[in-house]
Structures are given as structure tokens and as C-alpha cells.
Short mmCIF file of N, CA, C and O and ligand atoms in Angstrom, two decimals:
data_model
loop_
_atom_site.label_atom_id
_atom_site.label_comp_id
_atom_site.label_asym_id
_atom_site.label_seq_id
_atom_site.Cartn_x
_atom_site.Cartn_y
_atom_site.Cartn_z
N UNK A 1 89.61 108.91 110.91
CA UNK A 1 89.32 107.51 110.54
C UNK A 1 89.07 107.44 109.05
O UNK A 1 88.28 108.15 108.43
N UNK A 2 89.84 106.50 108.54
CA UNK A 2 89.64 106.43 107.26
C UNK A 2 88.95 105.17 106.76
O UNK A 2 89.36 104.03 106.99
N UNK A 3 87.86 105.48 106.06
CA UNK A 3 86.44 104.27 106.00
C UNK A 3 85.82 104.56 104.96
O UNK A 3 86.04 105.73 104.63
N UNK A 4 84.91 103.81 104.02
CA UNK A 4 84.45 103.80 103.07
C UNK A 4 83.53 105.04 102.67
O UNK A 4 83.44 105.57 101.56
N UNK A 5 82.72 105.42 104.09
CA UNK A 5 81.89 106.70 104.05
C UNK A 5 83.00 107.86 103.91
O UNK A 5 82.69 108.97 103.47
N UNK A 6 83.62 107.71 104.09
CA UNK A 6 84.51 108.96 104.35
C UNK A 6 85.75 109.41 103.33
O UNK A 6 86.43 110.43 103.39
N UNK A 7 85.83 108.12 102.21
CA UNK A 7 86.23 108.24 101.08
C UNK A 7 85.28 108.60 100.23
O UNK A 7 85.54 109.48 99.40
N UNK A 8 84.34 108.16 100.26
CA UNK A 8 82.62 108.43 99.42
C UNK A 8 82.55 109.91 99.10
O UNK A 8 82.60 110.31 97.94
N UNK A 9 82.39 111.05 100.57
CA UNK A 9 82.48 111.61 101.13
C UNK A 9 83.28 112.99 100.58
O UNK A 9 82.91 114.08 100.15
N UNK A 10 84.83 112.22 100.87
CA UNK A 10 86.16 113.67 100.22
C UNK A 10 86.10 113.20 99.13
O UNK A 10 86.45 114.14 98.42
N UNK A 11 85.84 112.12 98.29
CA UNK A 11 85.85 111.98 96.94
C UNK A 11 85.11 112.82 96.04
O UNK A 11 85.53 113.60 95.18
N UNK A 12 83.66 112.47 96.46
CA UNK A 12 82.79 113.13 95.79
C UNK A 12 82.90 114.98 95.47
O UNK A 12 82.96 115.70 94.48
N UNK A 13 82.89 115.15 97.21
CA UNK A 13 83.13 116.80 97.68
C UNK A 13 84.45 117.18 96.99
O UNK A 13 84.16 118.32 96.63
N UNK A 14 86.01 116.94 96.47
CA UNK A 14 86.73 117.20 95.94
C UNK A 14 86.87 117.12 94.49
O UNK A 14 87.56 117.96 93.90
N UNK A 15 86.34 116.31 93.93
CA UNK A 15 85.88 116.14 92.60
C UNK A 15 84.92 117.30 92.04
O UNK A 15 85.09 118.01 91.05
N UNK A 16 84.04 117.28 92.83
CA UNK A 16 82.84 118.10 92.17
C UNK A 16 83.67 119.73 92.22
O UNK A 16 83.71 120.41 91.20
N UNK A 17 84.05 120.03 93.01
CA UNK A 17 84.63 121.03 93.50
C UNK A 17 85.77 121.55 92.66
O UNK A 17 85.90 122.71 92.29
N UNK A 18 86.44 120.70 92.44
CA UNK A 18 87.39 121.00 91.27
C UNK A 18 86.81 120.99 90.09
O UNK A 18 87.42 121.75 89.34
N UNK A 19 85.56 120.26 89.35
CA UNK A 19 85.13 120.45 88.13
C UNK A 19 83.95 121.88 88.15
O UNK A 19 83.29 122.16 87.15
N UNK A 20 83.84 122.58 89.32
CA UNK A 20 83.39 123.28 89.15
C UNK A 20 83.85 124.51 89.25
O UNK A 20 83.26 125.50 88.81
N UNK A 21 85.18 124.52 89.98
CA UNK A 21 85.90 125.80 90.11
C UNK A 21 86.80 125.79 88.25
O UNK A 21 87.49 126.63 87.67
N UNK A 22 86.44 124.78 87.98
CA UNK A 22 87.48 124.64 86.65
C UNK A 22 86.21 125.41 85.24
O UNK A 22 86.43 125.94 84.15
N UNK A 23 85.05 125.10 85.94
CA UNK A 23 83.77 125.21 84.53
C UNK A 23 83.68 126.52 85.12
O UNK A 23 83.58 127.36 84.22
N UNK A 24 83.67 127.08 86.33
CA UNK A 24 83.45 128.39 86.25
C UNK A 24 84.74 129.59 86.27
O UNK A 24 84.57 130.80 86.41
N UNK A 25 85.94 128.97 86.09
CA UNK A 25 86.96 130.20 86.05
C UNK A 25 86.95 129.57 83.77
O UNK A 25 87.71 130.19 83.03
N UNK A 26 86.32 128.79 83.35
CA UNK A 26 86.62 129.14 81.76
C UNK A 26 85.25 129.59 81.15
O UNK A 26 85.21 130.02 80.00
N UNK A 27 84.13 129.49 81.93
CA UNK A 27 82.73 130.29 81.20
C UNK A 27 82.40 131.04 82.51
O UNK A 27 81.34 131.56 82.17
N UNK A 28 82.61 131.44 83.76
CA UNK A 28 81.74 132.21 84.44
C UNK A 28 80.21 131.68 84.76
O UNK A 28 79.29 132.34 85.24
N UNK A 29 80.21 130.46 84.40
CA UNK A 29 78.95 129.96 85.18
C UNK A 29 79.12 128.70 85.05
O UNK A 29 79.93 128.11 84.33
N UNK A 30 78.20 128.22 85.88
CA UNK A 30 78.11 126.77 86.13
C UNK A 30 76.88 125.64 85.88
O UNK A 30 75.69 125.92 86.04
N UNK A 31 77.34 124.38 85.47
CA UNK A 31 76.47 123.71 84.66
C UNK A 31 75.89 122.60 85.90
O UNK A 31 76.35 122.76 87.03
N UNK A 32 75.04 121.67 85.68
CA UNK A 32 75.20 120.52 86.82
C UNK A 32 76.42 119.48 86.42
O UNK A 32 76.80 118.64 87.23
N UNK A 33 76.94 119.60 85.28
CA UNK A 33 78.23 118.77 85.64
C UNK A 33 79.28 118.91 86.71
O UNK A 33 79.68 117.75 86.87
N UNK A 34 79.83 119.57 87.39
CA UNK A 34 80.29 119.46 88.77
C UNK A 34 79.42 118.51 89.27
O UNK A 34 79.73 117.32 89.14
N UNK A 35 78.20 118.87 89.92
CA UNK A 35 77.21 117.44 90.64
C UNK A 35 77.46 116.59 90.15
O UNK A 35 78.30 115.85 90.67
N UNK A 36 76.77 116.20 88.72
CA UNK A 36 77.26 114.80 88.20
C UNK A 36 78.43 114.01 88.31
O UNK A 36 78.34 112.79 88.15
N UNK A 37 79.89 114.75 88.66
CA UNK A 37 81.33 114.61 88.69
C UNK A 37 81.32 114.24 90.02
O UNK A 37 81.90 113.19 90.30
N UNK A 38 80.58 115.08 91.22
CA UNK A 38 80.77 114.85 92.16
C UNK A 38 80.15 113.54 92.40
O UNK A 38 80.74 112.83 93.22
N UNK A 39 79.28 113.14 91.95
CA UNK A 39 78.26 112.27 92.42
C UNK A 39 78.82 110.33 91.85
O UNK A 39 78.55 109.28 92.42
N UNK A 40 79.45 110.51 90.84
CA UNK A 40 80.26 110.07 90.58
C UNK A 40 81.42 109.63 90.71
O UNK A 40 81.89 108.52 90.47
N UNK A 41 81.96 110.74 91.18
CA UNK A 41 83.31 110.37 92.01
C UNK A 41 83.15 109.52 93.26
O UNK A 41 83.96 108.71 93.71
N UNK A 42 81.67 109.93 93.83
CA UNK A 42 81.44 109.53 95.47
C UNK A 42 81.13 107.79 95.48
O UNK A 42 81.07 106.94 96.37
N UNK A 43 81.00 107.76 94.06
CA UNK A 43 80.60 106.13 94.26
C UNK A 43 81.98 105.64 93.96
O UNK A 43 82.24 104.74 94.76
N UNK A 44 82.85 105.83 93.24
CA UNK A 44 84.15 104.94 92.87
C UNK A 44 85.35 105.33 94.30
O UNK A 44 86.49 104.88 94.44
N UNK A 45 84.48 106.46 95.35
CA UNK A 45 85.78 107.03 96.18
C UNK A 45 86.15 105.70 96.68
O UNK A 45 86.89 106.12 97.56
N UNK A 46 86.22 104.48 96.80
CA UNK A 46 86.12 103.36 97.87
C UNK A 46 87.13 102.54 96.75
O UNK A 46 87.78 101.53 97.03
N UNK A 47 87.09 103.30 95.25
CA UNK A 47 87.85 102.33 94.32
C UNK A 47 89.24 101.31 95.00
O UNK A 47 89.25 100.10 95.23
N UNK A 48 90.41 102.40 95.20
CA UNK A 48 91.76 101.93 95.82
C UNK A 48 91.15 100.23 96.58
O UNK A 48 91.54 99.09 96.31
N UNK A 49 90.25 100.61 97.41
CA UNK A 49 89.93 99.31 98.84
C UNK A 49 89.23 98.61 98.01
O UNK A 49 89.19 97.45 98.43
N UNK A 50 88.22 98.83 96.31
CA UNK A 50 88.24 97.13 95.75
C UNK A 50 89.48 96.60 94.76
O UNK A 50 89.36 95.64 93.99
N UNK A 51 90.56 97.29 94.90
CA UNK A 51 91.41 96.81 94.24
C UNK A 51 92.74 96.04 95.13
O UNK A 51 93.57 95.23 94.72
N UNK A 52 92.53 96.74 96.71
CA UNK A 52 93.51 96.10 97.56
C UNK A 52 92.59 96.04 98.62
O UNK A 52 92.92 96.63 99.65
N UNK A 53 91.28 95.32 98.59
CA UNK A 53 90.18 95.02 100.18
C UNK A 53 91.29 95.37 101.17
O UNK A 53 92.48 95.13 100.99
N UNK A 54 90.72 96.01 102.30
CA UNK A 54 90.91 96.48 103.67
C UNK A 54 90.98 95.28 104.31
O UNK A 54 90.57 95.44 105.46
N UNK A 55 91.35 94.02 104.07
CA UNK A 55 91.17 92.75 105.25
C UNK A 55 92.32 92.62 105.98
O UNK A 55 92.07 91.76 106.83
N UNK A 56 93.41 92.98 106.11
CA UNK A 56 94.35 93.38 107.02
C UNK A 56 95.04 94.83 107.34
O UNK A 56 94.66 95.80 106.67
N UNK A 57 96.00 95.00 108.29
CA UNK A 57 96.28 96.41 108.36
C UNK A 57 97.40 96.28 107.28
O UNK A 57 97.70 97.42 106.93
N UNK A 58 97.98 95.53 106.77
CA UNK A 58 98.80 95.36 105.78
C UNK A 58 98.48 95.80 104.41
O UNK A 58 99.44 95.82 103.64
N UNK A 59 97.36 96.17 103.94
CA UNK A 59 96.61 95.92 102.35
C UNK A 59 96.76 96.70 101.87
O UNK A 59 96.11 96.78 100.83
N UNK A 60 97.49 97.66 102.14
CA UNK A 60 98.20 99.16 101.35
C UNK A 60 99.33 98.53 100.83
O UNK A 60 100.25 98.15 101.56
N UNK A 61 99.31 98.40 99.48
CA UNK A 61 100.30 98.04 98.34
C UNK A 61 100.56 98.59 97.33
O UNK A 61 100.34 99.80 97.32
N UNK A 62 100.98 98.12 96.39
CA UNK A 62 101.27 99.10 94.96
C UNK A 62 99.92 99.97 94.47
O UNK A 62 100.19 101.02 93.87
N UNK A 63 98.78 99.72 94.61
CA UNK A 63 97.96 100.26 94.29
C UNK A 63 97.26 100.94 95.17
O UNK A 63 96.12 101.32 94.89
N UNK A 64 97.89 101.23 96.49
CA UNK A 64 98.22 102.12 97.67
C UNK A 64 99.22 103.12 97.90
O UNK A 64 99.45 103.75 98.93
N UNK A 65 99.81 103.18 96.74
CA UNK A 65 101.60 103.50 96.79
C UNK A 65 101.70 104.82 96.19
O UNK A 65 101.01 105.07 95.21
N UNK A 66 102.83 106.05 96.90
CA UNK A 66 103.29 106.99 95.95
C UNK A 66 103.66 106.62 95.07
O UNK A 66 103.67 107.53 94.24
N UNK A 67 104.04 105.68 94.67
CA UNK A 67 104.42 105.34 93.31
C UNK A 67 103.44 105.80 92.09
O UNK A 67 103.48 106.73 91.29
N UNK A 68 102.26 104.41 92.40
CA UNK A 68 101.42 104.48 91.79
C UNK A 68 100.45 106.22 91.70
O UNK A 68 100.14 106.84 90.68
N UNK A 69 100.21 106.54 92.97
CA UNK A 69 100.28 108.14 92.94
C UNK A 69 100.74 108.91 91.76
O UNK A 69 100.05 109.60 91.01
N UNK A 70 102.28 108.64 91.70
CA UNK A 70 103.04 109.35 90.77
C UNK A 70 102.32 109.22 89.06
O UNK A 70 101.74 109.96 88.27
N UNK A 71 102.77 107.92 89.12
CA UNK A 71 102.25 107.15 87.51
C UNK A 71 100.60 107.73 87.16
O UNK A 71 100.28 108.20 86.07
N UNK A 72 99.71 107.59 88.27
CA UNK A 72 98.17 107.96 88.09
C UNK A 72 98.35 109.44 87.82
O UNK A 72 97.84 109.72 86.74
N UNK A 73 98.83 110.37 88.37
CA UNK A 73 99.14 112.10 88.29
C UNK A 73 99.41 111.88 87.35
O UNK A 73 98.42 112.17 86.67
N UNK A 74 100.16 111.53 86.72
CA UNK A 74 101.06 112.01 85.27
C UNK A 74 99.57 111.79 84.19
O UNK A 74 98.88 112.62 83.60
N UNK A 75 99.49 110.25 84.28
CA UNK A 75 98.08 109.59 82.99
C UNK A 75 96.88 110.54 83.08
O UNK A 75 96.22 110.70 82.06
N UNK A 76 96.50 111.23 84.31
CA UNK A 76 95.78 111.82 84.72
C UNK A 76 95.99 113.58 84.00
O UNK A 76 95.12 114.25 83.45
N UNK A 77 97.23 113.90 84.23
CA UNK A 77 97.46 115.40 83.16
C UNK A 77 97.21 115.25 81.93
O UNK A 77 96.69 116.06 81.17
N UNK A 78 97.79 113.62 81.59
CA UNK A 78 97.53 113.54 79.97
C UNK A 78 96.43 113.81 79.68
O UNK A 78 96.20 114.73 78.90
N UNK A 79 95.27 112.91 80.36
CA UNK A 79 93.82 113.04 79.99
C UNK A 79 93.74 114.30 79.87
O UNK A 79 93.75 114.77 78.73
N UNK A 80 93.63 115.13 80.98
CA UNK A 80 93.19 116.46 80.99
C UNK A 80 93.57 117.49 80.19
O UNK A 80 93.03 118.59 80.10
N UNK A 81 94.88 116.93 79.37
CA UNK A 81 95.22 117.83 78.25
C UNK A 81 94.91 117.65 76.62
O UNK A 81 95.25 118.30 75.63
N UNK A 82 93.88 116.05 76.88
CA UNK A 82 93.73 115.53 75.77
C UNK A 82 92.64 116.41 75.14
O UNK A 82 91.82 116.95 75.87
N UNK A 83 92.61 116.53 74.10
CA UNK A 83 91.15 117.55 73.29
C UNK A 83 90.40 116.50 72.24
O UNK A 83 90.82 116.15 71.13
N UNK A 84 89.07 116.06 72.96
CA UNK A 84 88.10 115.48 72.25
C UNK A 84 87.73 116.07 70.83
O UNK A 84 87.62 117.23 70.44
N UNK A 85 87.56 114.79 70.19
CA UNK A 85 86.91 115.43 69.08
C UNK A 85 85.38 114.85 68.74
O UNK A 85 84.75 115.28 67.77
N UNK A 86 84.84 113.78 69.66
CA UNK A 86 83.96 114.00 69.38
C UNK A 86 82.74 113.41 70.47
O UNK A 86 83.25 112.54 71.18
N UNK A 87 81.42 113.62 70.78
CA UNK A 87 80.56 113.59 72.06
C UNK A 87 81.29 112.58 73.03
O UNK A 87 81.70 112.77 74.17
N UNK A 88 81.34 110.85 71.86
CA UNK A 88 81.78 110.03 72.74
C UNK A 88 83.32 109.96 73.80
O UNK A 88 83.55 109.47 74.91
N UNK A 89 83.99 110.59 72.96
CA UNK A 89 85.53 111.11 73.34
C UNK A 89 85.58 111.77 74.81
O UNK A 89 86.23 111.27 75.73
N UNK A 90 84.77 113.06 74.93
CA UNK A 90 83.92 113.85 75.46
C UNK A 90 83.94 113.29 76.40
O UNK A 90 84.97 113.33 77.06
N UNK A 91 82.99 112.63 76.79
CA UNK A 91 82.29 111.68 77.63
C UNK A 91 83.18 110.70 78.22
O UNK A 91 83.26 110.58 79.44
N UNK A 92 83.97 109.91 77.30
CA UNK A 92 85.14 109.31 78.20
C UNK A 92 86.57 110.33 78.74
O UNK A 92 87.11 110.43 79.84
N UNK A 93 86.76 110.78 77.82
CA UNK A 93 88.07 111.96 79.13
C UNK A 93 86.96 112.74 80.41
O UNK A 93 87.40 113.65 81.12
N UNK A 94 85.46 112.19 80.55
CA UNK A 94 84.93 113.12 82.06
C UNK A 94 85.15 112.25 82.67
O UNK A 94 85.97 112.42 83.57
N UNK A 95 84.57 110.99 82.52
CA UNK A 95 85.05 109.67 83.27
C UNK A 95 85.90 109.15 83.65
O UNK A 95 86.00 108.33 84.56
N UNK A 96 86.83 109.71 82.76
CA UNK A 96 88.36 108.88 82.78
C UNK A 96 88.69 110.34 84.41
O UNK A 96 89.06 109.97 85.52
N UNK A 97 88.50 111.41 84.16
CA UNK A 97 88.92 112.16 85.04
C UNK A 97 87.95 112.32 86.14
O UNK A 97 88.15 113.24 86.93
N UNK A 98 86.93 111.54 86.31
CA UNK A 98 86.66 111.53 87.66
C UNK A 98 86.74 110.41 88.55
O UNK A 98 86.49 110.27 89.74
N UNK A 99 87.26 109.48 87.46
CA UNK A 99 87.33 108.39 88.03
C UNK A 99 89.16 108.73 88.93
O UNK A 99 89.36 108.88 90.13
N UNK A 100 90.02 108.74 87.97
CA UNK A 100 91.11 109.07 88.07
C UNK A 100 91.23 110.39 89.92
O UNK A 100 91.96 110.55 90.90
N UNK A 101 90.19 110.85 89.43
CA UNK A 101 90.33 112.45 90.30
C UNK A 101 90.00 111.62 91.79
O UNK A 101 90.68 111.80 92.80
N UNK A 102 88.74 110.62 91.70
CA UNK A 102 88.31 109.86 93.21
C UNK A 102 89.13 109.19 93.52
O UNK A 102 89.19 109.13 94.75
N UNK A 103 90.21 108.31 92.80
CA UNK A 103 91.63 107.59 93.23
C UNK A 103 92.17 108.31 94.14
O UNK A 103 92.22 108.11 95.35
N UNK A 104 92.80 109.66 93.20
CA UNK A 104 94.04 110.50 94.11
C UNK A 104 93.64 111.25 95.18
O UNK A 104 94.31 112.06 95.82
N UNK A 105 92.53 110.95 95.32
CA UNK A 105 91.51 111.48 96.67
C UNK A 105 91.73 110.55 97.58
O UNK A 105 92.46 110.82 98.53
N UNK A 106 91.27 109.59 97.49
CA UNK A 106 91.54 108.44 98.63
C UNK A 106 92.54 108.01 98.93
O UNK A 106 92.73 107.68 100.10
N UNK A 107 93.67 107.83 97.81
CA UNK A 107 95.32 107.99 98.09
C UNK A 107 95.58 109.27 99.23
O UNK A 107 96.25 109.15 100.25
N UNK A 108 94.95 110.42 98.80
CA UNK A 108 95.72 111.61 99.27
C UNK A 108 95.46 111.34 100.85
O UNK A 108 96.30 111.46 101.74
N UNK A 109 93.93 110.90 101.02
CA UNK A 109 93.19 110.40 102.27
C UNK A 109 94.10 109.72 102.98
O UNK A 109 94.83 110.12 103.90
N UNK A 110 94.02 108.85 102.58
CA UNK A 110 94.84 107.11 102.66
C UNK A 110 96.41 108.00 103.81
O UNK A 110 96.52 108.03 105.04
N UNK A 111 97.15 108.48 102.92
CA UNK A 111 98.29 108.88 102.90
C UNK A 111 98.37 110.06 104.56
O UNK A 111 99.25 110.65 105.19
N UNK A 112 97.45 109.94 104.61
CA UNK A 112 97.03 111.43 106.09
C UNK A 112 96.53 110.40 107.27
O UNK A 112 96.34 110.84 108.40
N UNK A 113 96.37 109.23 107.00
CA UNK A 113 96.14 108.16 108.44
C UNK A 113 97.36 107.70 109.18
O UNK A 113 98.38 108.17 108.67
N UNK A 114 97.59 106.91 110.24
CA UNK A 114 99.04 106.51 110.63
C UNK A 114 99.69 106.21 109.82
O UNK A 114 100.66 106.83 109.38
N UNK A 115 98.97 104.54 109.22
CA UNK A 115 99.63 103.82 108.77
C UNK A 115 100.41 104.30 107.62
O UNK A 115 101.45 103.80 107.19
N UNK A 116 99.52 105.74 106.98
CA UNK A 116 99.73 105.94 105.63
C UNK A 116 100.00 105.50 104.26
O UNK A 116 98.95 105.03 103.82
N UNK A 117 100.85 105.45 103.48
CA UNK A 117 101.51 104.81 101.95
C UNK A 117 102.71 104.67 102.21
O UNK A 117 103.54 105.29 102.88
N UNK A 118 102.71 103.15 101.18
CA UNK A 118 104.10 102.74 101.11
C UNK A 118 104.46 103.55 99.45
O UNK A 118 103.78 104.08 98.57
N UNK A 119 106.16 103.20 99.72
CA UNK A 119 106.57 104.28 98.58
C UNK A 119 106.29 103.73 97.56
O UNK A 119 105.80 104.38 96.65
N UNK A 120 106.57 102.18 97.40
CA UNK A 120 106.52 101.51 96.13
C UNK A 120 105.38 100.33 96.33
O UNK A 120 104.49 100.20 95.50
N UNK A 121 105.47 99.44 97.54
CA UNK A 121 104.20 98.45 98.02
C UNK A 121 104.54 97.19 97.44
O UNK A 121 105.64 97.09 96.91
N UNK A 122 103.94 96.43 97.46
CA UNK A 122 103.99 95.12 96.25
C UNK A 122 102.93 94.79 95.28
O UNK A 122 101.86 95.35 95.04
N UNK A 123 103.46 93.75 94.77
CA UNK A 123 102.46 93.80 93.35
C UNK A 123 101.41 92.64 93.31
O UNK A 123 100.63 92.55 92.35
ZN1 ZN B 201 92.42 102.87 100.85
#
């Protein structure tokens, strides 16, 4: 069943998880940023459903879509390859990537129910 707790949920738990397998294979230890990432992620996991509300079984659209999938992956490497130069910079490529990271979570979610994703959706 795919539901708001349960995007909350793999959002958070996949997010954190990846920022921490990522902080500890480049220093060998770990900071509370994973938590913070995770904890973070767990509140925006529900993002996709305020941008297309769940009020019919229909509401998977472009911003439900492999498409959009595709386009978010790509903006999403950019970030991650972008190199801050300074705290505030910093601070927005973590955001930008956990926000980004709780999307393709609930897409990936989304995409594993019947109804699943449309390829392209409407706009
Ligand atoms: Zn959704």
C-alpha cells in the first residue's frame, strides 16, 4: 500500500542511508548528517502527492511520470557533481539533494504499486 506514512517512511530510511553510506565510504566515519538528511527527506517523502493530491485513482501525471523521473535523475547528478564554494552553497546542494533524493523515492515507490507510472502523464 502506498500512503503518505509509507512514503515518509522509505523516504526518510533511503535518504539517510545513502548520505551515510556516501559520508562513510569518503571519511570512514560518520557525522549526524545522514539523520538530519534522513529526517528531512521523511517530511518532503509525501512531496510528488502535494504536487498531484491523491483525489482520484487517476492523479499520477507528469509529475508522476518516468519522464519526469528521467529529467529529476539527470538535475539531480548535476547537483551532486556541483562543488560548493561556499557554507551557503553547501547548505543548498544538501537540500537540493534531499529534497530531490525523497522525490525519486516515492516515484520509485509510486512505480512498484498496480497502478504504477505513466511514461509521460499530463501537464
Ligand atoms: Zn505519489
Amino acid at each position: 500500500m502506498s500512503n503518505g506514512a509509507t512514503h515518509r517512511l522509505t523516504s526518510g530510511v533511503g535518504v539517510g542511508l545513502t548520505f551515510a553510506l556516501q559520508e562513510y565510504n569518503e571519511t570512514g566515519e560518520l557525522s549526524a548528517k545522514p539523520l538530519v538528511a534522513g529526517s528531512i527527506a521523511s517530511i518532503l517523502g509525501s512531496l510528488p502527492d502535494l504536487v498531484e493530491p491523491a483525489t482520484n485513482p487517476h492523479h499520477r501525471q507528469f509529475f508522476h511520470s518516468y519522464a519526469f523521473a528521467i529529467i529529476l535523475g539527470g538535475v539531480t547528478y548535476q547537483i551532486y557533481k556541483w562543488e560548493p564554494e561556499s557554507t551557503l552553497q553547501d547548505i543548498i546542494r544538501f537540500l537540493l539533494l534531499v529534497a530531490s533524493g525523497a522525490y525519486l523515492i516515492h516515484l520509485l515507490y509510486d512505480s512498484q504499486t498496480p497502478r504504477g507510472l505513466p511514461i509521460i502523464g499530463k501537464l
